[in-house]
């Protein structure tokens, strides 16, 4: 069973926008905060944005003012609206709950969605 399914990535020019979606298994979505992460080639995965309690949000400094995280509890879905994209935003984007979903004693991650920003 897939607990996290990310979508919405693609190729976009610098300055463009994308909206990522993350479908979450109902058993995990309703009780946890949600986060978006990204992993660029050769770099560690980093937390980009988090939403908790429906109203609390926090962002990495590198995306503040450009990215917006949101969630639709009725659809068990989290979103990441990305505006004014830069080439350095190129990465595979993942979502997860906070704390991270664990399955069989290991951290669980979806396949992610690739965002490529051309200059």
C-alpha positions in Angstrom: 0.0 0.0 0.0 1.3 3.5 -0.9 0.8 5.9 2.0 2.2 8.9 0.2 1.8 9.8 -3.5 3.4 13.0 -4.7 2.5 14.6 -8.1 2.7 17.9 -10.0 6.4 18.2 -10.7 7.7 19.0 -14.1 10.0 21.3 -16.1 9.5 25.0 -15.8 11.5 28.1 -16.6 12.9 30.3 -13.9 10.3 32.6 -12.6 7.5 30.1 -13.3 5.1 28.3 -10.9 4.2 24.8 -10.1 1.7 23.3 -7.6 2.6 20.0 -6.0 0.1 17.6 -4.5 0.5 14.9 -1.9 -2.1 12.3 -1.4 -1.8 10.7 2.1 -3.4 7.6 3.5 -6.3 8.6 5.7 -4.9 6.8 8.7 -1.9 9.1 8.7 -3.3 12.4 7.3 -5.8 13.4 10.0 -3.6 13.2 13.0 -0.3 14.6 11.9 1.4 17.7 10.7 2.6 17.6 7.2 5.9 18.6 5.6 7.4 19.0 2.2 11.0 18.1 1.7 13.3 18.2 -1.3 16.5 16.5 -2.3 18.8 18.0 -4.9 21.4 15.9 -6.8 24.3 15.3 -4.5 22.7 16.8 -1.5 20.8 15.6 1.6 17.1 15.8 1.8 16.0 19.1 3.5 12.7 20.2 5.0 11.2 23.0 2.9 7.8 23.7 4.5 5.6 22.4 7.3 2.0 22.9 8.3 0.4 21.9 11.6 -2.9 22.4 13.2 -4.3 23.8 10.0 -2.9 27.3 10.6 0.7 27.0 11.7 3.2 27.1 8.8 7.0 27.4 8.7 9.4 27.6 5.7 13.0 27.2 5.0 14.7 30.6 4.5 15.4 29.8 0.9 11.7 29.5 0.0 10.1 32.0 2.3 7.8 34.4 0.4 7.8 32.1 -2.7 6.3 28.8 -1.5 3.0 28.2 0.3 2.0 25.0 2.0 -1.6 24.1 2.5 -3.8 21.0 3.2 -7.3 19.9 2.4 -8.4 17.6 5.1 -11.5 16.4 3.2 -9.2 15.1 0.4 -6.4 13.9 2.6 -4.1 16.0 0.5 -1.3 18.5 1.1 -0.1 21.0 -1.4 2.9 23.1 -2.1 2.4 26.1 -4.3 5.8 27.2 -5.7 6.1 30.6 -7.3 9.1 32.6 -8.6 11.0 29.3 -9.1 14.8 29.4 -9.3 17.2 26.9 -10.8 18.4 26.1 -7.3 14.9 24.8 -6.6 15.6 21.9 -8.9 15.1 18.7 -6.8 12.9 15.7 -6.1 10.2 16.8 -3.8 8.7 14.6 -1.2 6.0 14.9 1.4 5.6 13.2 4.7 3.9 13.5 8.0 5.5 15.0 11.1 6.8 12.8 12.7 7.9 10.8 9.6 5.8 7.7 8.8 7.5 4.5 9.9 6.6 1.1 8.4 8.1 -2.1 9.8 10.5 0.0 11.8 11.9 2.0 8.9 11.2 5.6 7.7 8.7 5.5 4.8 9.0 7.8 1.8 7.0 8.0 -1.4 8.6 8.2 -4.8 8.6 11.9 -4.9 8.0 14.2 -7.8 10.8 15.8 -9.9 10.9 19.6 -10.3 13.4 21.0 -12.8 13.8 24.7 -13.2 15.7 25.9 -16.2 17.5 29.2 -16.4 
